[in-house]
mmCIF file of C-alpha atoms in Angstrom:
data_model
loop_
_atom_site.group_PDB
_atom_site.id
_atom_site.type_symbol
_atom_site.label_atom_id
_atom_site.label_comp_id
_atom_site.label_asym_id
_atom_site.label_seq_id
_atom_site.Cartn_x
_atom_site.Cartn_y
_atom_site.Cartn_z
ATOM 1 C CA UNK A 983 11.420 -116.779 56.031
ATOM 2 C CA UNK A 984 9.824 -117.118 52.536
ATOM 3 C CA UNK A 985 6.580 -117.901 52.112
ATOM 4 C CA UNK A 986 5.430 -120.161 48.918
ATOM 5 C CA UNK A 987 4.464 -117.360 46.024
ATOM 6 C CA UNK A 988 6.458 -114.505 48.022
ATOM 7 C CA UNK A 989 8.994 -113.087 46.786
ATOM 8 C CA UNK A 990 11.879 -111.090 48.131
ATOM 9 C CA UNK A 991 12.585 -107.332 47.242
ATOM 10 C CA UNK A 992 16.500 -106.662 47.742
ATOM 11 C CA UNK A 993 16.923 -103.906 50.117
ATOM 12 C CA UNK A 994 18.634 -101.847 48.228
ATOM 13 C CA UNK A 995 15.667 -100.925 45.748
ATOM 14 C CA UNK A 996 13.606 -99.020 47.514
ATOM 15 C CA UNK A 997 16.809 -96.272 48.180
ATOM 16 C CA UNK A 998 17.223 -96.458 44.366
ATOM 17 C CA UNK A 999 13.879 -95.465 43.862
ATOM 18 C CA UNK A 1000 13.819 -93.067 46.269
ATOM 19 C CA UNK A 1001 17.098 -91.746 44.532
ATOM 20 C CA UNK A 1002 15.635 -91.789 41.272
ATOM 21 C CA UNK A 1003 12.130 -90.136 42.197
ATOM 22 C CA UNK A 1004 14.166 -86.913 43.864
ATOM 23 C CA UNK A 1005 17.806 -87.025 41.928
ATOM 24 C CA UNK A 1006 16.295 -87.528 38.239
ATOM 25 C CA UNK A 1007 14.746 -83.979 38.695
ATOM 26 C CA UNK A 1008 18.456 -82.791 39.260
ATOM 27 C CA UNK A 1009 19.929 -84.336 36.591
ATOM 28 C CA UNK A 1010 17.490 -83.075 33.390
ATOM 29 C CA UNK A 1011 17.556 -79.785 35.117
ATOM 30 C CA UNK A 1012 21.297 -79.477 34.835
ATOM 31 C CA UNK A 1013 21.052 -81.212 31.504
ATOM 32 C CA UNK A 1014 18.586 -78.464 30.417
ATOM 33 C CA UNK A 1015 20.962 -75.735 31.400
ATOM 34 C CA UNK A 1016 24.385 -76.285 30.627
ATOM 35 C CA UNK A 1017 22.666 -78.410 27.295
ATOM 36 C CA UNK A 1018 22.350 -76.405 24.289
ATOM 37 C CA UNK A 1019 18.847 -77.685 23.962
ATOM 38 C CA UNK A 1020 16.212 -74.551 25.689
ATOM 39 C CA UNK A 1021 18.864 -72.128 25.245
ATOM 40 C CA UNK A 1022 17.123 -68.699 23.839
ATOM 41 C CA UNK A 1023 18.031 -67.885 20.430
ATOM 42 C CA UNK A 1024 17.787 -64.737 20.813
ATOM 43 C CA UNK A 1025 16.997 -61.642 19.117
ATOM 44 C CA UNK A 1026 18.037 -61.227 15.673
ATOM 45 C CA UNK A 1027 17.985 -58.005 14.214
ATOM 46 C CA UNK A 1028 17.707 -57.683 10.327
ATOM 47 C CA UNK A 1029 19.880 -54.943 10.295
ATOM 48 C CA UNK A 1030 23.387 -54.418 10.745
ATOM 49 C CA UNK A 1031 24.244 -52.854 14.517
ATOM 50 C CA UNK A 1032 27.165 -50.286 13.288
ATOM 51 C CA UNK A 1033 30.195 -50.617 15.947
ATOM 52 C CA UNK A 1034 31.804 -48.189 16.231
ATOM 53 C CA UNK A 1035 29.006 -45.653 16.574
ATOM 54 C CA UNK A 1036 29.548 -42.816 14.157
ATOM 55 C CA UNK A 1037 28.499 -39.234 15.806
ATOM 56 C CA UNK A 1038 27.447 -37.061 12.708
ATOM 57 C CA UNK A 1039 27.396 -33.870 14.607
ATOM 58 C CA UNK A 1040 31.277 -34.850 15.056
ATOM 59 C CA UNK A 1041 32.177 -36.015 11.591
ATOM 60 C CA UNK A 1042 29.463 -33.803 9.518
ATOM 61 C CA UNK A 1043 28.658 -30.526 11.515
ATOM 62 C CA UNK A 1044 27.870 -28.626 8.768
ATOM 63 C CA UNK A 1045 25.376 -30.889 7.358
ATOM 64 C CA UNK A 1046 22.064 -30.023 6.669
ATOM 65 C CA UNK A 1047 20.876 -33.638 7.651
ATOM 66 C CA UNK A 1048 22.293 -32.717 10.962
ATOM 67 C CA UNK A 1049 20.304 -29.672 12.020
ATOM 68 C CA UNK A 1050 17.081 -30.707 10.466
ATOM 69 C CA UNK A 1051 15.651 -32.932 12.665
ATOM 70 C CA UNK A 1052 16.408 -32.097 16.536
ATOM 71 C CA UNK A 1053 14.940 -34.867 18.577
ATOM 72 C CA UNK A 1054 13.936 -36.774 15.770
ATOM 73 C CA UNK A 1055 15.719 -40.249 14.277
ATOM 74 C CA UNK A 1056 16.245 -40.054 11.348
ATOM 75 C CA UNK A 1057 15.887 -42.745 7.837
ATOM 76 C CA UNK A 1058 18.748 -42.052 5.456
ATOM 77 C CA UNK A 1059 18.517 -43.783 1.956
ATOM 78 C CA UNK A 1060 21.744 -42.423 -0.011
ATOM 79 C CA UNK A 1061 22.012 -42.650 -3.741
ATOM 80 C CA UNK A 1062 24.862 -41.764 -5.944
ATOM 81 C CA UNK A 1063 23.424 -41.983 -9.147
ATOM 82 C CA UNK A 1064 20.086 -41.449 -11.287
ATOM 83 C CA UNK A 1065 17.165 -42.134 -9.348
ATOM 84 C CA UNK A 1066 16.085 -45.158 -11.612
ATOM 85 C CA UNK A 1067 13.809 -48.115 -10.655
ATOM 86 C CA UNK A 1068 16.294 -49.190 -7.852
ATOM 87 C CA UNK A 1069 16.472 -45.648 -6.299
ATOM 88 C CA UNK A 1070 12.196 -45.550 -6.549
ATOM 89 C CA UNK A 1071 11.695 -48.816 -4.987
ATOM 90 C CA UNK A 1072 14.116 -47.848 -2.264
ATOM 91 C CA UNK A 1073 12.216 -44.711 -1.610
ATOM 92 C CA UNK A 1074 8.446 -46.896 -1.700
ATOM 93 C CA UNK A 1075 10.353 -48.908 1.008
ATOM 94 C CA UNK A 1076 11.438 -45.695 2.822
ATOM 95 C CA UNK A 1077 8.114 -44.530 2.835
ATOM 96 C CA UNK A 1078 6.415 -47.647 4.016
ATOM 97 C CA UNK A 1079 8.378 -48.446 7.029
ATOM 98 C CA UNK A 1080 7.668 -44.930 8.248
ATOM 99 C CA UNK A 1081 4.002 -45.352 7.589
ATOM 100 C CA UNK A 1082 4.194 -48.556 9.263
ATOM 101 C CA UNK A 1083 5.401 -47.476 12.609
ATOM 102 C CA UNK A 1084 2.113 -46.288 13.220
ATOM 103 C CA UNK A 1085 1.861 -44.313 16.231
ATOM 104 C CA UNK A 1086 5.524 -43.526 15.914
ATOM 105 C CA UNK A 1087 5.873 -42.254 12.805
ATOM 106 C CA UNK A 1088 5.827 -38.554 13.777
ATOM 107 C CA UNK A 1089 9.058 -39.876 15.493
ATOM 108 C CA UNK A 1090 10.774 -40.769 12.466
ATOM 109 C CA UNK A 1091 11.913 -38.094 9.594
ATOM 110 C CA UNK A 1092 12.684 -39.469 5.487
ATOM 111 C CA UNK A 1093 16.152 -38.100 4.148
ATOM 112 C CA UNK A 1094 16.537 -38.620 0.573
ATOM 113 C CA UNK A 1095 20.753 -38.293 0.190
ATOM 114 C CA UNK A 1096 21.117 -37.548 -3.196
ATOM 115 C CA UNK A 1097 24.479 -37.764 -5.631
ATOM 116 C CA UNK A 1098 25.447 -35.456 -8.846
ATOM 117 C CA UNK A 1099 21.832 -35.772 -10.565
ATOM 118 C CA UNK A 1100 18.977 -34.100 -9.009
ATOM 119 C CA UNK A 1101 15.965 -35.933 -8.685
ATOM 120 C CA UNK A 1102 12.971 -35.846 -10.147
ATOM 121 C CA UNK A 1103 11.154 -33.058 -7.817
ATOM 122 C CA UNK A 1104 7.415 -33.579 -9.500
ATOM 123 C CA UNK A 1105 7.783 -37.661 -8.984
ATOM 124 C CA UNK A 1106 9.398 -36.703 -5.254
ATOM 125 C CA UNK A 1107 6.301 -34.137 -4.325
ATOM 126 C CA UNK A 1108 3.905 -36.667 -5.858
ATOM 127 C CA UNK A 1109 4.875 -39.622 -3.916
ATOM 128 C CA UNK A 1110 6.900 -38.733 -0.937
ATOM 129 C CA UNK A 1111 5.686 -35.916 0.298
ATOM 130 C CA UNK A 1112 7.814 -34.981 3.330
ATOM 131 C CA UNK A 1113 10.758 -36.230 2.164
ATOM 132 C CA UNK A 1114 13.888 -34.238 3.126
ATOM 133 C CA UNK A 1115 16.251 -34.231 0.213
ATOM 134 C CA UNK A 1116 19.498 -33.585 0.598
ATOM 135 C CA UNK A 1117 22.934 -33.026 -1.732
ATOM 136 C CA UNK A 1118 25.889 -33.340 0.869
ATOM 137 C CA UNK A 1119 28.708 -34.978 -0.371
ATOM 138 C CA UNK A 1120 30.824 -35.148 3.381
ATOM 139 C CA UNK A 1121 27.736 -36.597 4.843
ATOM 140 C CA UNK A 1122 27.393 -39.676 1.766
ATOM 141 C CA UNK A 1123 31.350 -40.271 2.381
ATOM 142 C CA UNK A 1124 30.737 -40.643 6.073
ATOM 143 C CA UNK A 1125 27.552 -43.218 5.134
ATOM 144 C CA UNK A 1126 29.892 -45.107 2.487
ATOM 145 C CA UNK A 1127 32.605 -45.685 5.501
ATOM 146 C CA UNK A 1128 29.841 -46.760 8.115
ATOM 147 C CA UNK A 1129 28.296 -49.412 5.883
ATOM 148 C CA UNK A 1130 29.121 -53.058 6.787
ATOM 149 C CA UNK A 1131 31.731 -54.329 3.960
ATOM 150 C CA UNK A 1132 29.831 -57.535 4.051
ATOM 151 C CA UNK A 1133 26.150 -55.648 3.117
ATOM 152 C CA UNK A 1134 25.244 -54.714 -0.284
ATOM 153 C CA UNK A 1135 25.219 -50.732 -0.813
ATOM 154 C CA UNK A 1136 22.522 -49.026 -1.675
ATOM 155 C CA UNK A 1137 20.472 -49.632 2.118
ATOM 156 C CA UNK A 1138 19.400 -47.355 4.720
ATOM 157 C CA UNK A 1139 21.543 -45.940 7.393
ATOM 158 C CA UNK A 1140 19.256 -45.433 11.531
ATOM 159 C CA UNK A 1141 20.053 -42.572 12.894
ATOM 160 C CA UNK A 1142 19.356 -41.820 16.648
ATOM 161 C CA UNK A 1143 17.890 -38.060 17.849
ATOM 162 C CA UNK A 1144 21.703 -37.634 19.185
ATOM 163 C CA UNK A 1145 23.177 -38.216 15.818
ATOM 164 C CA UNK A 1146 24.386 -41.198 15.624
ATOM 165 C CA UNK A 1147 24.296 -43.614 13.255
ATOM 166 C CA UNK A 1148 22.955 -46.422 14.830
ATOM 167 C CA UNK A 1149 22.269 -49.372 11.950
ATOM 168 C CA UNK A 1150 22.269 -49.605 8.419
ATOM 169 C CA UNK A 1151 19.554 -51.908 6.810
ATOM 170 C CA UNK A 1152 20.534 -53.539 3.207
ATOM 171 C CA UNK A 1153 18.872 -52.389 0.299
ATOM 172 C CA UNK A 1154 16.454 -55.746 -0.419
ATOM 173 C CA UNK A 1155 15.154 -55.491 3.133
ATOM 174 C CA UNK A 1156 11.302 -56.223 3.408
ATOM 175 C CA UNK A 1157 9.965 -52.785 4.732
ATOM 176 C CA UNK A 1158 8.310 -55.229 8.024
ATOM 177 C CA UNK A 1159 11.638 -55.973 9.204
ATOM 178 C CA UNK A 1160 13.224 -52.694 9.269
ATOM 179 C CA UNK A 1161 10.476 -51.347 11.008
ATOM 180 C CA UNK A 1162 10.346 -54.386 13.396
ATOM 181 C CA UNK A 1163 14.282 -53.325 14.521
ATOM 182 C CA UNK A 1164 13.559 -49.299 14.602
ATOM 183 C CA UNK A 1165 10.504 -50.112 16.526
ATOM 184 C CA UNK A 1166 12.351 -52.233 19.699
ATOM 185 C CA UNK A 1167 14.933 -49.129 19.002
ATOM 186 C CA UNK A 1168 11.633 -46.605 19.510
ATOM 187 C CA UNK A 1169 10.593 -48.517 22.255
ATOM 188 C CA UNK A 1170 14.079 -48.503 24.060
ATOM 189 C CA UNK A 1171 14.826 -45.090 23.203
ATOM 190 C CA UNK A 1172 14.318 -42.158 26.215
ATOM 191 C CA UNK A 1173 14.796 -39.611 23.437
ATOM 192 C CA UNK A 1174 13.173 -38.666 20.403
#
């Protein structure tokens, strides 16, 4: 019976809201997973990954770049031509994301792969000292048939203490990025 200024509460609302208080949790959950929504973007590297890897003591056994550096990974930039304003700028950026790996840097050896023209050996000495130049024509047609068809030439090839080449970087790469890529590498890596 129904008292004057009492009203009735169907029966069925308190199971809804019960349901709701105990399913809604449920239901934004799976809409939070299987929703595109909080899905990690995950990591982005600013260089190119090369697949397949290229082995160098394989393709290039003879190569100077090869034996040099046992244990160490190695920077290639390769250049065809004069060493201009391009090719200088290339080698600043060469020397900066070594410098910038801090700690690491002893980990990480400069090779300067030269074309026809020999560089400028006072300019080099000045202002890349321990630079590893290198003339080996093999080794730059290996590099030309790694690089991603879809990157500009003219970059820098990663390559792992084992001797593989592991990423190329594009030429107008900010020197922070590549190093933020060879450092997760560095920090991965058991070798080297």
């Amino acid at each position: 019976m129904i008292r004057r200024g009492e009203t009735s509460v169907p029966g069925w609302l308190p199971i809804m809201l019960l349901l709701l208080l105990f399913g809604l949790p449920f239901v934004i959950a799976a809409w939070l997973y299987y929703g595109d929504s909080l899905h990690p973007s995950g990591r982005s590297n600013h260089g190119a990954v090369l697949d397949p890897l290229v082995d160098l003591q394989d393709a290039v056994p003879e190569s100077q770049a090869v034996r040099w550096s046992e244990n160490l990974w190695r920077l290639i930039y390769r250049n065809d031509g004069n060493c201009g304003a391009e090719c200088r700028e290339s080698l600043y950026t060469l020397r900066q994301s070594r410098l910038m790996l801090g700690k690491d840097m002893n980990r990480l050896r400069r090779v300067f792969l030269h074309g026809d023209s020999a560089p400028d050996k006072v300019f080099l000495e000045q202002q890349h000292q321990g630079l590893e130049i290198l003339r080996d024509d093999d080794l730059s047609e290996v590099l030309a048939a790694s690089r991603p068809r879809d990157l500009a030439a003219g970059g820098f090839f990663l390559v792992d203490p084992l001797g593989n080449l592991v990423m190329y970087f594009p030429p107008d790469i900010a020197p922070g990025d590549m190093v933020e890529d060879i450092e997760h590498l560095l920090d991965l890596s058991r070798i080297g």
